[in-house]
């Protein structure tokens, strides 16, 4: 069965909102607060309208509609993937039982916590990206930025719906808090570290959508397996939208690398900086930064909380149905990264064996790292195709970590241990410095003219929804 959204309602949805007056009223009273938040914390560049995709439907034959809309009138709706009435729990102690349509009392606070943590990241990225419109390299890129922003806004709606519909009064309070916390705020910051970092320029934006949005993809992938069916269906639908965010990041970095490589060849130099592009060394530093802060988002190498979530059925593994084991993991083990004492008195980077359940964060982080590797491979192919010997790479897992086994140590991108003093002295070679950031920002002169593109980035290979690059994607105010 395919349920089309009712667009005559204030809040477009495919969850039969009109049948639950209480819930409808709760969401209708949250809606103006959301719009206030969007106006005060959302995109700052004034626009008339933007060529945007709006989710309409969850069916196979087209789920979205494209058209020019004023962003404030964007129809942020509530969409769950189609329900499978026979769905069974796929892992943990309740494996084989019917999926839950309501929240079991004993898991209420854990489920609420998982939803709040996911929900908090969605508006955070909109806040982080709010000023980027002013320096967009093209109307195509500007449109993609706004597409990501409105969809992250919709993802906030998705989580707020779950809080309002299934968690009563505490859910409503949490929904308010999601609008009160702000990225980088001293008093009420966002919950996770990477979402309090700045996204001050477009290279950061592309790295963020590649590495940090990709963390989101993996988190949603584990929640999609949840025994709590409404959460599972919500995340499944969000993943459709995330695919576009991944594309923006992947091809964004592609195009920066392509332009840099082009100038390196043309000017016969290792440093494209003076020629109006981002130097390859700076691209590597941005990559190092965004990758390492995104690794932190997966939490410690071992976690008893996550083991309990899994056993309870709240949060599964990436691609759980494809795993060839008992989906309970009671007797299994996994090697996780750790600081080990190879010789008495000296710590070194190594691995230890722990139960597979407590090592689930490591399992998910490894899936993510493998996926990140595919981006680096693409970017290196661009360099190789240009005839350049230079290569980008992912830094070592212990590099620049603030969470987990390597939080207390310093290591080079090659995984060599450093003292704190050595780190102080050398880290400017691996992480963006103020000089690097200022240079990157100086390149980012806005190009808001139809069909034109900034000098530091190559044009995209394709437009959006079959439209050409020089399409009028955005009408500025
Ligand atoms: Fe999202
Ligand atoms: Fe996203």
PDB file of C-alpha atoms in Angstrom, residues 89-93 95 310-311 317 319-330 332 357:
ATOM      1  CA  UNK A  89      12.512  -8.069  15.109  1.00  0.00           C
ATOM      2  CA  UNK A  90      15.771  -9.048  13.443  1.00  0.00           C
ATOM      3  CA  UNK A  91      18.270  -9.226  16.304  1.00  0.00           C
ATOM      4  CA  UNK A  92      18.807  -9.238  20.051  1.00  0.00           C
ATOM      5  CA  UNK A  93      16.832 -11.025  22.749  1.00  0.00           C
ATOM      6  CA  UNK A  95      14.503 -11.746  17.706  1.00  0.00           C
ATOM      7  CA  UNK A 310      21.505  -4.126  20.673  1.00  0.00           C
ATOM      8  CA  UNK A 311      20.359  -6.877  22.999  1.00  0.00           C
ATOM      9  CA  UNK A 317      24.113  -3.220  13.033  1.00  0.00           C
ATOM     10  CA  UNK A 319      23.070  -4.182   7.128  1.00  0.00           C
ATOM     11  CA  UNK A 320      21.895  -6.423   9.963  1.00  0.00           C
ATOM     12  CA  UNK A 321      19.852  -8.766   7.724  1.00  0.00           C
ATOM     13  CA  UNK A 322      22.935  -9.536   5.636  1.00  0.00           C
ATOM     14  CA  UNK A 323      25.095 -10.579   8.589  1.00  0.00           C
ATOM     15  CA  UNK A 324      25.758 -14.280   8.728  1.00  0.00           C
ATOM     16  CA  UNK A 325      25.562 -15.007  12.453  1.00  0.00           C
ATOM     17  CA  UNK A 326      22.919 -15.585  15.114  1.00  0.00           C
ATOM     18  CA  UNK A 327      22.064 -11.830  15.435  1.00  0.00           C
ATOM     19  CA  UNK A 328      22.473 -12.126  19.201  1.00  0.00           C
ATOM     20  CA  UNK A 329      26.274 -12.160  19.443  1.00  0.00           C
ATOM     21  CA  UNK A 330      26.239 -13.646  22.950  1.00  0.00           C
ATOM     22  CA  UNK A 332      31.184 -13.757  19.698  1.00  0.00           C
ATOM     23  CA  UNK A 357      28.417  -6.838  21.806  1.00  0.00           C
TER      24      UNK A 357
END
